[in-house]
Amino acid sequence: MSIIFQESLKQFHLQSQDMSYIIQLVHGYPAHAYWGKKLDATGNMDHLLMFQERCSFSPTPLDDKCISLDTLPQEYPQYGTSDFRHPAYQVQLEDGSRITELTYRGHSIYPGKPELKGLPAVYVETEQEAETLELELYDAYSGLVVVLSYTVFEQFNAVARSVRFVNEGTQPLRLLRVLSAALDFADSDYDCLYLAGTWAKERHVKRKSLDQGAIQLQSRRGSSSHQLNPFLALLRPDANEDQGEVFGFSFVYSGSFAIEAEVDQFATTRVSIGINPFDFSWLLEPGEAFQTPEAVMVYSSEGLGGMSRTYHRLYRTRLCRGAHRDKERPILVNNWEATYFDFNAEKIEAIAREAADLGIEMFVLDDGWFGKRDDDTSSLGDWFVDDKKLPNGLKDLADRVNRLGLKFGLWVEPEMISPNSDLYRRHPDWCLHVPNRRRTEARTQLVLDFSRADVRSYIFESLSEIFLAVPVAYVKWDMNRNMTEIGSAALSAIRQAETAHRYMLGLYELLDKLTKTFPDILFESCSGGGGRFDPGMLYYMPQTWTSDDTDAVERIKIQYGTSLVYPISTMGAHVSAVPNHQVDRITPLKMRGDVAMSGNFGYELDLTLVTDEEKEIMKEQVAVYKENRRLIQNGNLYRLKSPFTGNETAWMFVSDDHTEAIVFYFRVMAEPNAPLRRLKLKGINPKLEYLVSSLDVNYRGDRLIEIGLPIPNISEDFVSIWFKLKAN
Ligand code: DGJ
């Protein structure tokens, strides 16, 4: 890893293990010269990077007709001075003008990576792990300084980019658009791949080819959303799971975002990524600075699998933080689908007793334990125990659960307020709202205004009181609606469009404080399932509830799509009852278990109602998961068959030293007279001999890779099989 500045070429060459990223200053404009396979840093490449004259727009008074902003491949493009593609930033001056022109003022290169103040970001543990380039651009007339920051890593083929706006002038500046990164690829011979869906159907994989025009992924919901995940990949058309070039863009932010890939008239492709400029502006007074969130860009020459493994390792070890980062995650039982709002201490204790018998390690009390919450129409904000349901209090219940040998976890939804709550009656102005407009309810709730310090401190105090009094080992932090009427009673009229981003900054500040005050608690984020499964949340909470859809068949797709970017250790996955509560499907317990075992394993059903036979299966599942969970949660994922292309899905987890692996195979629908199937494995060592435990046979790795594991021909719906491999 290194960052080399070649003065004669005015070129910055950023290198990691197998990747180069090159920026060249062209008449002071930072031009994007190259991103891809590692290039030797020595030797001339000037003629390769010639920027041709293509039209009449050239930045006067330059008489170099070989450059035009309309065609120059750029790193942080502006609008209004002849580049007609979408810009990375736009700033309004006091006179109403929106033209600024950024050119190079200086740079610095230093070891390590600084924190992004107040924002989640990937980090280093030692300065040797990474190097950072800061490129300072300046608009002399307005005094606007823009610092582009690039970090490259020793161990990862990744570049982390963010931008700092500083007002060095004398007039206030209004930031209208402040993306975190942009770059221009030299051609448009790419497919784009992204993760799309809706509630209970999150992160389905979509792939389409690029063409002139733009593909836009965005959220305007005030959260990263169920609908489109803040992630985009460009792939060469021949790239697939295992080979070919892939360029990943992932946004470390949990609010409204915009990612765009635009193909222009000359078939070049501009990708940009950042906070959604829609309904955003920020007033930057003289002397103030604004920091954008971070975009993490990953290069892979080993297809999507290579990209995913880079994101997994980077996010698992250098984005997630805290005491639980490297620990095996507990197997839990959650009472939501077991009881919904209808429970009491005896019922909970009965479920926990059964759980203890199965070897489950934690009980999680979900929604309905506080205020007067017998359904979803009241009490959010009133974070004190419902003594009708739990007359002896939460601590008593947690103690009872603990005495059974289980840890105790608790659900909260701190960002919300029910109009029917004591809190709302006391503070009707504490929610996001716009004066004289209706307050749109969703699930009979409104969103608390987390841009306000007084709101945040009320929530901090309320939750701290519980966490100090009750032995809470795990918290499920839910968030069940998107933002509407985005305005804050605490902000002046000219700052109203700052509300959504200030909310995110407030949320991050509170999460930082809470997780640092209670470092032993394992936090899991949730947003109506996977509505905020993003890298921003993972910085504070190392796992996320993947989806409210617990049907095994649906989950195969959801977990497969999620695994494109997010590590297995971050994905909550539970076995639930049948018929499934979301889709009414009946699948075998075996399949439900195998799918859930491919994530952070748990149960979410009434264990007092399961048969003895089912209990035996569950005991076995719990034991198998315990034996393999380090391999599954922290191993290297290889996807073998995609549920988006057929009836079969398979994936496997391989240990770092390649001596151990576990393979999961699923077939949804029965097939008459099916052919003999073999599953070609990946990631194992071709030279080692492996014992395949369920078949009780030894095979050399090369056979398993080239010929494949024979799949038993079972003519049933919902087949699921796993194989364990151990090198002799
Ligand atoms: C939505 C979550 O995704 C569910 O798991 C559950 O916690 C409910 N909210 C509770 O209201």
XYZ file of C-alpha atoms and ligand atoms in Angstrom:
739
model
C 0.000 0.000 0.000
C 1.289 3.436 -0.809
C 0.414 6.789 -2.242
C 2.994 8.182 -4.631
C 2.976 11.726 -5.952
C 4.860 12.158 -9.211
C 5.520 15.853 -9.400
C 6.493 15.877 -13.084
C 3.218 14.270 -14.130
C 1.201 15.915 -11.381
C -0.052 12.438 -10.696
C -1.176 10.688 -7.506
C -0.870 6.928 -7.672
C -2.778 5.170 -4.879
C -1.931 1.500 -4.509
C -3.192 -1.328 -2.396
C -2.492 -5.078 -2.590
C -3.763 -5.614 -6.151
C -5.276 -2.278 -7.092
C -4.218 1.102 -8.454
C -6.192 4.322 -8.419
C -4.688 7.264 -10.274
C -5.588 10.932 -10.133
C -3.925 13.459 -12.388
C -4.037 17.199 -12.084
C -4.939 18.699 -15.456
C -4.596 22.470 -15.394
C -5.393 22.242 -11.695
C -8.511 20.109 -12.141
C -8.317 16.702 -10.457
C -8.883 14.278 -13.331
C -9.694 10.626 -12.866
C -7.034 8.712 -14.756
C -7.363 5.073 -13.755
C -8.936 2.576 -11.337
C -8.309 -1.117 -11.685
C -5.681 -3.833 -11.479
C -2.427 -2.767 -9.841
C 0.015 -0.945 -12.119
C 3.693 -0.483 -11.496
C 4.231 2.958 -10.076
C 7.317 3.666 -12.181
C 7.408 4.416 -15.871
C 5.677 6.902 -18.067
C 1.978 6.612 -18.801
C 1.339 10.145 -19.933
C 0.421 9.247 -23.525
C -2.068 6.682 -22.227
C -3.965 9.302 -20.334
C -4.320 11.948 -23.017
C -7.504 13.889 -22.639
C -8.810 14.698 -26.107
C -10.501 17.816 -27.362
C -14.051 16.832 -28.243
C -15.990 20.078 -28.411
C -15.647 23.796 -28.220
C -15.947 24.274 -24.498
C -12.524 24.845 -23.101
C -11.911 26.593 -19.848
C -10.609 30.006 -20.868
C -8.120 31.561 -20.656
C -6.487 28.173 -21.135
C -5.498 27.751 -24.715
C -4.940 24.021 -24.379
C -7.631 22.795 -26.724
C -7.001 19.298 -25.516
C -9.059 19.803 -22.468
C -12.671 20.490 -22.052
C -14.588 20.091 -18.822
C -17.333 18.565 -20.919
C -15.161 15.536 -21.541
C -12.460 15.614 -18.883
C -12.790 12.540 -16.658
C -13.079 14.082 -13.250
C -12.843 13.310 -9.559
C -15.156 15.975 -8.188
C -17.014 17.745 -10.994
C -18.779 21.078 -10.801
C -21.773 22.371 -12.753
C -22.170 25.566 -14.756
C -18.817 25.916 -16.460
C -19.322 23.513 -19.393
C -19.531 20.071 -17.790
C -23.141 19.077 -18.487
C -23.033 15.740 -16.688
C -24.327 15.550 -13.154
C -22.102 17.399 -10.718
C -20.667 16.226 -7.407
C -21.372 19.484 -5.605
C -23.094 22.828 -5.943
C -22.785 25.859 -3.706
C -24.871 29.016 -3.707
C -23.271 32.389 -2.920
C -24.931 35.343 -1.239
C -25.599 36.973 -4.615
C -27.665 33.971 -5.648
C -25.082 32.613 -8.092
C -24.301 28.883 -8.132
C -21.019 28.918 -10.022
C -17.824 27.975 -8.267
C -14.653 26.635 -9.810
C -12.436 24.385 -7.771
C -8.802 23.914 -8.654
C -5.830 22.406 -6.864
C -4.329 24.370 -3.957
C -2.251 21.732 -2.218
C -2.198 18.231 -0.866
C -0.944 16.104 1.989
C -0.206 12.400 2.261
C 0.003 10.757 5.646
C -0.110 7.320 7.275
C -3.346 6.045 8.824
C -6.859 7.352 8.502
C -8.446 10.080 10.610
C -11.894 9.642 12.168
C -14.765 11.369 10.422
C -16.028 13.605 13.163
C -19.564 12.641 14.138
C -19.961 10.151 11.307
C -19.547 6.412 10.891
C -16.565 5.344 8.782
C -14.120 2.518 8.289
C -11.116 2.855 10.588
C -7.595 1.567 11.136
C -6.120 0.056 14.283
C -2.531 0.957 13.410
C -1.206 3.712 11.185
C 0.585 1.136 9.031
C -2.717 -0.302 7.825
C -3.580 2.568 5.515
C -2.425 5.782 3.923
C -4.483 8.887 3.240
C -4.298 11.560 0.555
C -5.981 14.895 1.117
C -6.379 16.940 -2.024
C -7.206 20.550 -1.347
C -9.234 22.432 -3.939
C -10.042 26.126 -3.795
C -12.438 28.616 -5.316
C -10.664 31.945 -4.852
C -13.681 34.177 -5.426
C -15.935 32.661 -2.757
C -13.266 31.337 -0.388
C -14.717 27.836 -0.655
C -12.204 25.123 0.152
C -13.027 21.524 -0.664
C -10.808 18.776 0.670
C -11.109 15.434 -1.109
C -9.952 12.628 1.118
C -8.803 9.205 -0.137
C -7.632 6.325 2.033
C -6.110 3.122 0.638
C -5.547 0.037 2.760
C -2.739 -2.467 3.110
C -5.085 -5.461 3.334
C -8.024 -4.453 1.167
C -8.528 -3.459 -2.460
C -10.612 -0.545 -1.344
C -10.590 3.243 -1.408
C -12.529 5.192 1.217
C -13.529 8.642 0.025
C -15.132 11.612 1.702
C -15.149 15.381 1.307
C -14.822 18.342 3.676
C -16.244 21.733 2.756
C -14.668 24.707 4.512
C -15.828 28.290 4.223
C -12.669 30.409 4.254
C -14.495 33.379 2.780
C -16.398 36.219 4.353
C -19.909 35.470 3.139
C -22.221 32.607 4.142
C -22.335 29.783 1.591
C -25.321 27.560 1.010
C -24.355 23.987 0.193
C -26.942 22.573 -2.226
C -25.229 19.346 -3.191
C -22.364 17.700 -1.357
C -21.690 14.227 -2.696
C -19.041 12.065 -1.111
C -17.404 10.779 -4.261
C -17.587 10.875 -8.023
C -15.473 9.471 -10.790
C -15.567 9.055 -14.550
C -14.903 5.667 -16.130
C -13.405 5.906 -19.629
C -16.121 3.788 -21.261
C -19.598 2.463 -20.633
C -19.133 -1.227 -21.284
C -20.575 -2.144 -17.913
C -23.557 -3.755 -16.299
C -24.823 -2.248 -13.108
C -25.922 -4.332 -10.178
C -27.899 -3.150 -7.186
C -30.108 -4.360 -4.343
C -33.802 -3.515 -4.539
C -37.035 -4.570 -2.873
C -39.639 -3.562 -0.368
C -40.705 -4.438 3.182
C -40.363 -8.224 3.714
C -38.561 -8.549 0.389
C -35.375 -6.590 0.838
C -32.184 -6.582 -1.203
C -33.079 -8.650 -4.222
C -30.265 -8.622 -6.772
C -30.917 -6.667 -9.990
C -28.539 -6.477 -12.933
C -28.897 -4.512 -16.140
C -26.606 -3.083 -18.748
C -25.727 0.591 -18.848
C -26.643 2.721 -21.809
C -26.694 6.406 -22.595
C -28.698 8.113 -19.875
C -28.599 7.507 -16.167
C -29.490 4.904 -13.626
C -30.435 6.471 -10.331
C -30.727 4.721 -6.998
C -32.022 6.848 -4.210
C -33.936 7.130 -0.997
C -36.011 10.161 -0.019
C -37.364 8.398 3.058
C -34.971 9.715 5.701
C -33.520 6.244 6.005
C -31.444 4.068 3.751
C -34.666 2.118 3.037
C -36.139 -1.294 2.275
C -36.510 -0.235 -1.337
C -32.969 0.485 -2.531
C -29.827 -0.230 -0.574
C -27.042 2.397 -0.648
C -24.879 0.255 -2.896
C -24.087 -0.030 -6.595
C -21.615 -2.151 -8.519
C -20.389 -1.731 -12.071
C -19.341 -4.999 -13.696
C -17.807 -5.821 -17.017
C -20.505 -7.692 -18.979
C -18.475 -10.911 -18.787
C -17.970 -10.596 -15.037
C -19.797 -13.113 -12.902
C -19.642 -14.515 -9.403
C -16.066 -15.759 -9.777
C -14.238 -13.779 -12.406
C -14.123 -10.446 -14.137
C -13.830 -6.864 -13.024
C -16.249 -5.420 -10.516
C -16.267 -1.920 -9.011
C -18.341 -1.599 -5.839
C -19.700 1.616 -4.308
C -21.122 1.462 -0.806
C -22.313 4.459 1.179
C -21.671 4.610 4.909
C -24.845 6.489 5.807
C -28.310 5.624 7.093
C -30.383 8.486 5.696
C -31.591 9.593 2.258
C -28.920 8.893 -0.344
C -28.384 9.171 -4.090
C -26.193 6.984 -6.271
C -26.052 7.573 -9.971
C -24.325 6.020 -12.977
C -24.600 8.290 -15.985
C -23.456 7.418 -19.488
C -22.789 10.527 -21.565
C -22.667 11.364 -25.271
C -19.135 10.001 -25.582
C -19.965 6.744 -23.810
C -18.035 7.557 -20.661
C -19.632 6.686 -17.326
C -19.845 8.958 -14.319
C -20.628 7.365 -10.980
C -21.479 9.570 -8.043
C -22.598 8.776 -4.528
C -23.622 10.778 -1.489
C -26.351 12.406 0.580
C -29.449 12.874 -1.565
C -29.374 16.510 -2.757
C -33.164 16.415 -3.011
C -34.672 18.492 -0.176
C -31.228 19.214 1.247
C -29.271 22.392 1.812
C -26.840 23.504 4.468
C -25.830 26.999 5.474
C -22.088 27.242 5.961
C -21.083 30.378 7.804
C -17.570 31.840 7.410
C -15.091 29.728 9.331
C -17.368 26.661 9.428
C -16.797 23.219 7.919
C -19.110 20.482 6.666
C -18.008 16.869 6.530
C -19.709 14.470 4.106
C -20.246 10.809 4.983
C -17.914 8.237 3.498
C -18.160 6.134 0.342
C -16.258 2.859 0.304
C -15.225 1.753 -3.181
C -14.011 -1.807 -3.710
C -12.204 -3.203 -6.732
C -12.322 -6.898 -7.555
C -10.865 -8.827 -10.473
C -12.448 -11.953 -9.045
C -16.041 -11.129 -9.802
C -18.781 -10.428 -7.322
C -17.503 -13.068 -4.911
C -14.173 -11.257 -4.624
C -15.956 -7.938 -4.095
C -18.185 -9.383 -1.373
C -15.300 -10.980 0.492
C -13.470 -7.643 0.528
C -16.534 -5.805 1.849
C -17.162 -8.559 4.392
C -13.693 -8.491 5.876
C -13.394 -4.722 5.759
C -16.805 -4.103 7.319
C -16.564 -6.937 9.847
C -13.147 -5.943 11.143
C -12.784 -2.237 10.348
C -16.323 -0.828 10.392
C -18.077 -2.789 13.117
C -16.683 -1.911 16.520
C -16.929 -2.794 20.163
C -16.609 -5.758 22.477
C -18.741 -8.029 20.295
C -16.996 -7.326 17.004
C -14.883 -10.475 17.000
C -16.985 -12.556 19.360
C -19.283 -15.405 18.428
C -22.833 -14.097 18.477
C -25.353 -15.756 20.815
C -28.236 -17.963 19.682
C -31.405 -16.224 20.777
C -35.136 -16.710 20.982
C -37.338 -13.675 20.381
C -40.983 -13.554 21.454
C -42.337 -11.287 18.663
C -43.834 -13.911 16.371
C -44.540 -16.087 19.427
C -46.796 -13.687 21.324
C -46.852 -10.295 19.572
C -48.223 -7.887 22.231
C -50.011 -10.548 24.204
C -47.742 -11.847 26.970
C -47.061 -11.793 30.672
C -44.088 -12.777 32.808
C -45.245 -16.382 33.136
C -45.548 -16.821 29.378
C -42.106 -15.329 28.817
C -40.585 -17.501 31.505
C -42.185 -20.590 29.980
C -40.668 -19.816 26.562
C -37.292 -19.132 28.164
C -37.427 -22.427 30.083
C -37.953 -24.364 26.843
C -35.189 -22.339 25.212
C -32.755 -23.239 27.991
C -33.521 -26.894 27.446
C -32.661 -26.579 23.751
C -29.314 -24.898 24.441
C -30.438 -21.425 23.311
C -28.327 -18.715 24.952
C -30.463 -15.579 25.112
C -34.085 -14.529 25.403
C -35.163 -11.277 23.729
C -38.283 -9.476 24.915
C -39.731 -7.679 21.886
C -42.323 -4.913 21.537
C -45.100 -4.410 24.107
C -43.376 -4.346 27.517
C -43.689 -0.580 28.199
C -46.304 2.146 28.674
C -49.765 0.784 27.926
C -48.815 -0.954 24.736
C -51.280 -3.720 23.946
C -51.110 -2.947 20.251
C -49.177 -0.554 18.036
C -51.362 2.498 18.664
C -49.726 3.911 21.775
C -46.869 4.479 24.220
C -43.752 4.950 22.085
C -41.698 7.440 24.062
C -42.952 6.230 27.464
C -40.003 4.022 28.297
C -41.211 2.627 31.610
C -42.472 -0.876 32.239
C -46.132 -1.807 31.785
C -46.916 -3.043 35.285
C -50.136 -4.675 34.174
C -48.200 -7.096 32.022
C -45.095 -7.262 34.183
C -46.211 -6.376 37.745
C -42.837 -7.303 39.229
C -40.971 -5.200 36.717
C -38.395 -5.821 34.056
C -35.556 -6.609 36.417
C -37.528 -9.410 37.997
C -38.250 -10.874 34.555
C -34.626 -10.531 33.458
C -33.483 -12.206 36.689
C -35.877 -15.089 36.102
C -34.556 -15.501 32.564
C -30.972 -15.281 33.822
C -31.660 -17.923 36.473
C -32.616 -20.287 33.645
C -29.117 -19.766 32.262
C -30.126 -17.377 29.459
C -29.036 -13.811 28.873
C -31.759 -11.197 28.642
C -32.288 -8.917 25.636
C -34.733 -6.066 25.147
C -36.490 -4.360 22.207
C -36.747 -0.571 22.030
C -37.847 1.918 19.375
C -36.300 5.135 20.664
C -36.599 7.301 17.545
C -40.396 7.231 17.622
C -43.260 8.824 19.504
C -46.916 7.755 19.628
C -49.427 10.622 19.578
C -51.112 8.590 22.312
C -48.259 8.802 24.827
C -47.438 10.832 27.911
C -44.351 12.092 26.119
C -46.373 13.504 23.226
C -48.866 15.103 25.591
C -45.947 16.828 27.337
C -43.935 17.688 24.190
C -46.061 17.893 21.046
C -43.259 19.808 19.323
C -40.677 17.055 19.816
C -41.560 15.220 16.617
C -40.525 16.089 13.090
C -43.253 18.375 11.802
C -44.066 21.473 9.811
C -46.248 24.164 11.428
C -49.828 24.322 10.171
C -49.519 21.051 8.277
C -50.901 17.660 9.154
C -48.605 15.197 10.862
C -48.749 12.039 8.785
C -48.893 8.961 10.960
C -47.539 5.563 9.972
C -48.192 2.603 12.252
C -49.892 5.266 14.410
C -46.559 6.880 15.186
C -44.500 9.979 14.457
C -40.740 10.421 14.280
C -38.952 12.094 17.182
C -36.814 15.042 16.164
C -33.346 13.655 16.801
C -31.756 16.836 15.483
C -32.669 18.297 18.912
C -30.247 17.874 21.793
C -33.073 17.962 24.394
C -34.864 15.064 22.667
C -31.664 13.045 22.472
C -30.853 13.619 26.082
C -34.366 12.534 27.180
C -33.920 9.293 25.239
C -30.414 8.755 26.578
C -31.600 9.221 30.155
C -34.670 6.983 29.724
C -32.695 4.142 28.181
C -29.756 4.483 30.571
C -32.098 4.165 33.508
C -33.316 0.819 32.155
C -29.895 -0.469 31.150
C -28.490 0.404 34.584
C -31.341 -1.218 36.508
C -31.909 -4.338 34.398
C -29.257 -6.883 33.367
C -29.702 -6.224 29.647
C -27.166 -8.093 27.503
C -28.624 -7.249 24.098
C -30.730 -4.457 22.639
C -32.822 -4.610 19.483
C -33.054 -1.000 18.270
C -36.088 -0.771 16.000
C -37.312 2.057 13.762
C -40.610 1.417 12.066
C -41.452 4.264 9.743
C -39.993 6.733 7.284
C -39.907 10.490 7.659
C -42.613 12.848 6.440
C -43.133 16.590 7.062
C -39.405 16.871 7.637
C -38.993 20.021 9.684
C -37.717 20.910 13.125
C -39.168 23.340 15.649
C -35.627 23.920 16.877
C -34.195 25.184 13.574
C -34.592 28.599 11.971
C -36.490 28.977 8.689
C -33.345 29.097 6.557
C -32.037 25.895 8.121
C -35.159 23.713 7.714
C -33.624 21.788 4.801
C -30.826 20.713 7.152
C -33.242 18.768 9.349
C -32.908 15.294 7.832
C -29.114 15.314 7.902
C -29.024 16.882 11.368
C -31.329 14.050 12.451
C -28.762 11.520 11.221
C -25.938 13.360 12.968
C -28.024 13.427 16.153
C -28.822 9.734 15.864
C -25.155 8.880 15.340
C -24.124 11.037 18.307
C -26.630 9.282 20.565
C -25.677 5.816 19.334
C -22.021 6.591 19.930
C -22.711 7.765 23.463
C -24.989 4.847 24.330
C -22.783 2.137 22.899
C -19.754 3.610 24.665
C -21.635 3.982 27.961
C -22.846 0.379 27.746
C -19.949 -1.349 25.978
C -20.982 -4.851 27.031
C -24.436 -4.701 25.492
C -24.725 -6.318 22.062
C -26.799 -3.915 19.941
C -28.757 -5.037 16.889
C -30.397 -2.497 14.625
C -33.715 -3.069 12.905
C -36.093 -1.018 10.831
C -39.286 -2.930 10.162
C -36.831 -5.714 9.389
C -34.175 -4.613 6.917
C -35.182 -1.003 6.226
C -31.894 0.361 7.498
C -29.427 -2.410 6.736
C -26.523 -0.144 5.901
C -22.870 0.382 6.822
C -23.731 3.488 8.856
C -25.754 1.522 11.394
C -23.172 -1.275 11.482
C -20.547 1.151 12.801
C -22.561 1.451 16.014
C -24.384 -1.883 16.080
C -22.536 -4.898 14.684
C -25.663 -6.731 13.575
C -29.014 -6.003 11.913
C -32.369 -7.791 11.743
C -32.270 -8.762 8.079
C -35.987 -8.817 7.276
C -39.396 -9.199 8.874
C -39.932 -12.005 6.393
C -38.901 -15.209 8.171
C -40.145 -17.611 5.488
C -37.230 -19.882 4.548
C -37.831 -19.611 0.796
C -38.072 -15.819 0.818
C -35.111 -15.612 3.153
C -32.833 -17.459 0.718
C -33.132 -14.559 -1.701
C -32.983 -11.870 0.967
C -29.887 -13.318 2.623
C -28.200 -13.999 -0.712
C -28.737 -10.380 -1.808
C -27.679 -9.001 1.556
C -24.460 -11.019 1.382
C -23.368 -9.069 -1.683
C -22.099 -6.360 0.650
C -22.759 -7.252 4.276
C -20.864 -9.816 6.380
C -22.675 -12.907 7.652
C -21.936 -11.853 11.245
C -24.206 -8.838 10.675
C -27.295 -10.746 9.472
C -29.970 -11.761 11.996
C -31.808 -14.936 10.833
C -34.493 -16.765 12.830
C -36.500 -19.965 12.561
C -40.203 -19.153 12.836
C -43.439 -21.146 12.990
C -45.386 -22.535 10.048
C -47.611 -21.647 8.304
C -45.268 -18.676 7.994
C -46.768 -15.423 9.311
C -45.743 -13.368 6.298
C -46.441 -15.663 3.336
C -48.412 -18.536 4.862
C -46.014 -21.136 3.455
C -45.250 -24.398 5.192
C -41.607 -25.402 4.955
C -39.831 -28.155 6.889
C -38.100 -27.252 10.151
C -34.891 -28.619 8.641
C -34.922 -26.035 5.845
C -35.938 -23.205 8.153
C -33.026 -24.140 10.387
C -30.466 -24.448 7.600
C -31.404 -21.057 6.122
C -31.304 -19.356 9.526
C -28.012 -21.075 10.345
C -26.499 -19.216 7.403
C -26.707 -16.012 9.475
C -26.841 -14.981 13.147
C -28.987 -17.862 14.260
C -32.062 -17.704 16.453
C -35.690 -18.727 16.915
C -38.819 -16.613 16.852
C -41.777 -18.826 17.739
C -43.631 -20.111 20.759
C -41.353 -22.854 22.037
C -44.028 -24.034 24.452
C -46.039 -25.233 21.444
C -43.436 -27.331 19.630
C -43.621 -31.126 19.613
C -41.011 -33.427 21.143
C -39.891 -34.448 17.689
C -39.399 -30.800 16.695
C -37.499 -30.195 19.919
C -35.037 -32.937 19.025
C -34.455 -31.326 15.623
C -33.975 -27.938 17.279
C -31.497 -29.329 19.799
C -29.514 -30.738 16.931
C -29.667 -27.397 15.051
C -28.446 -25.501 18.090
C -25.593 -27.954 18.591
C -24.564 -27.850 14.916
C -24.647 -24.067 14.897
C -22.540 -23.817 18.044
C -19.971 -26.122 16.514
C -19.805 -24.148 13.268
C -20.707 -20.604 14.177
C -17.215 -19.144 14.078
C -16.796 -20.600 10.600
C -20.170 -19.262 9.474
C -20.052 -15.851 11.125
C -16.406 -15.035 10.390
C -15.462 -17.384 7.545
C -15.093 -16.556 3.869
C -18.329 -16.747 1.919
C -18.445 -18.380 -1.502
C -21.782 -18.257 -3.296
C -22.242 -21.338 -5.461
C -25.751 -21.063 -6.902
C -28.016 -18.065 -7.074
C -31.723 -18.170 -6.148
C -32.247 -15.404 -8.691
C -31.395 -17.691 -11.589
C -32.968 -21.008 -10.669
C -34.594 -23.441 -8.296
C -31.391 -24.220 -6.417
C -29.278 -22.095 -4.104
C -25.969 -22.974 -2.519
C -23.292 -21.174 -0.570
C -20.386 -22.190 1.580
C -18.222 -20.789 4.342
C -14.488 -21.520 4.322
C -11.999 -20.966 7.137
C -9.062 -18.602 6.560
C -6.613 -21.508 6.414
C -8.898 -23.452 4.015
C -8.920 -26.532 6.246
C -12.592 -26.338 7.172
C -15.759 -25.530 5.291
C -19.493 -25.918 5.592
C -21.680 -26.066 2.478
C -25.428 -25.358 2.369
C -27.583 -26.492 -0.538
C -31.291 -25.661 -1.010
C -33.777 -26.759 -3.676
C -37.174 -25.089 -3.463
C -39.417 -27.128 -5.758
C -39.338 -30.867 -6.378
C -38.256 -31.917 -9.834
C -39.514 -35.074 -11.545
C -36.820 -37.409 -12.801
C -34.078 -34.899 -11.976
C -30.589 -35.333 -13.395
C -27.653 -36.335 -11.208
C -26.420 -33.109 -9.696
C -22.952 -32.178 -8.532
C -22.097 -29.057 -6.645
C -18.715 -27.613 -7.579
C -17.059 -26.152 -4.511
C -14.911 -23.046 -4.191
C -12.377 -21.532 -1.847
C -10.941 -24.816 -0.573
C -7.375 -26.002 -1.163
C -7.157 -28.242 -4.267
C -4.207 -30.089 -2.770
C -5.761 -30.987 0.569
C -7.874 -34.024 1.229
C -11.166 -33.328 2.974
C -13.398 -35.596 4.981
C -16.997 -34.841 3.948
C -18.652 -35.772 7.199
C -22.247 -36.408 6.149
C -21.063 -38.697 3.315
C -18.222 -40.089 5.438
C -15.891 -40.027 2.431
C -12.543 -38.352 1.761
C -12.147 -36.296 -1.391
C -9.220 -34.234 -2.578
C -9.984 -30.553 -2.937
C -9.293 -30.592 -6.693
C -12.034 -33.219 -7.179
C -14.485 -31.199 -5.123
C -13.665 -28.084 -7.113
C -13.577 -29.587 -10.594
C -16.081 -32.477 -10.376
C -18.164 -31.419 -7.413
C -20.022 -32.946 -4.505
C -22.815 -35.333 -5.497
C -26.197 -34.009 -4.341
C -28.607 -36.740 -3.212
C -31.635 -36.942 -5.465
C -34.537 -36.227 -3.143
C -37.787 -35.731 -4.984
C -39.501 -33.358 -2.570
C -40.201 -29.666 -2.263
C -37.968 -27.659 0.077
C -34.861 -29.807 0.096
C -32.026 -28.538 2.231
C -28.738 -30.273 2.899
C -25.488 -29.246 4.509
C -22.063 -30.834 4.262
C -19.132 -30.289 6.583
C -15.619 -30.537 5.180
C -12.502 -31.013 7.285
C -9.002 -31.384 5.881
C -7.206 -34.504 7.056
C -40.612 -4.545 13.459
C -39.524 -5.545 13.659
O -38.851 -5.793 12.466
C -40.107 -6.805 14.260
O -39.120 -7.784 14.363
C -40.697 -6.475 15.586
O -39.698 -6.082 16.474
C -41.747 -5.383 15.433
N -41.236 -4.240 14.712
C -42.251 -4.934 16.763
O -43.083 -3.865 16.690
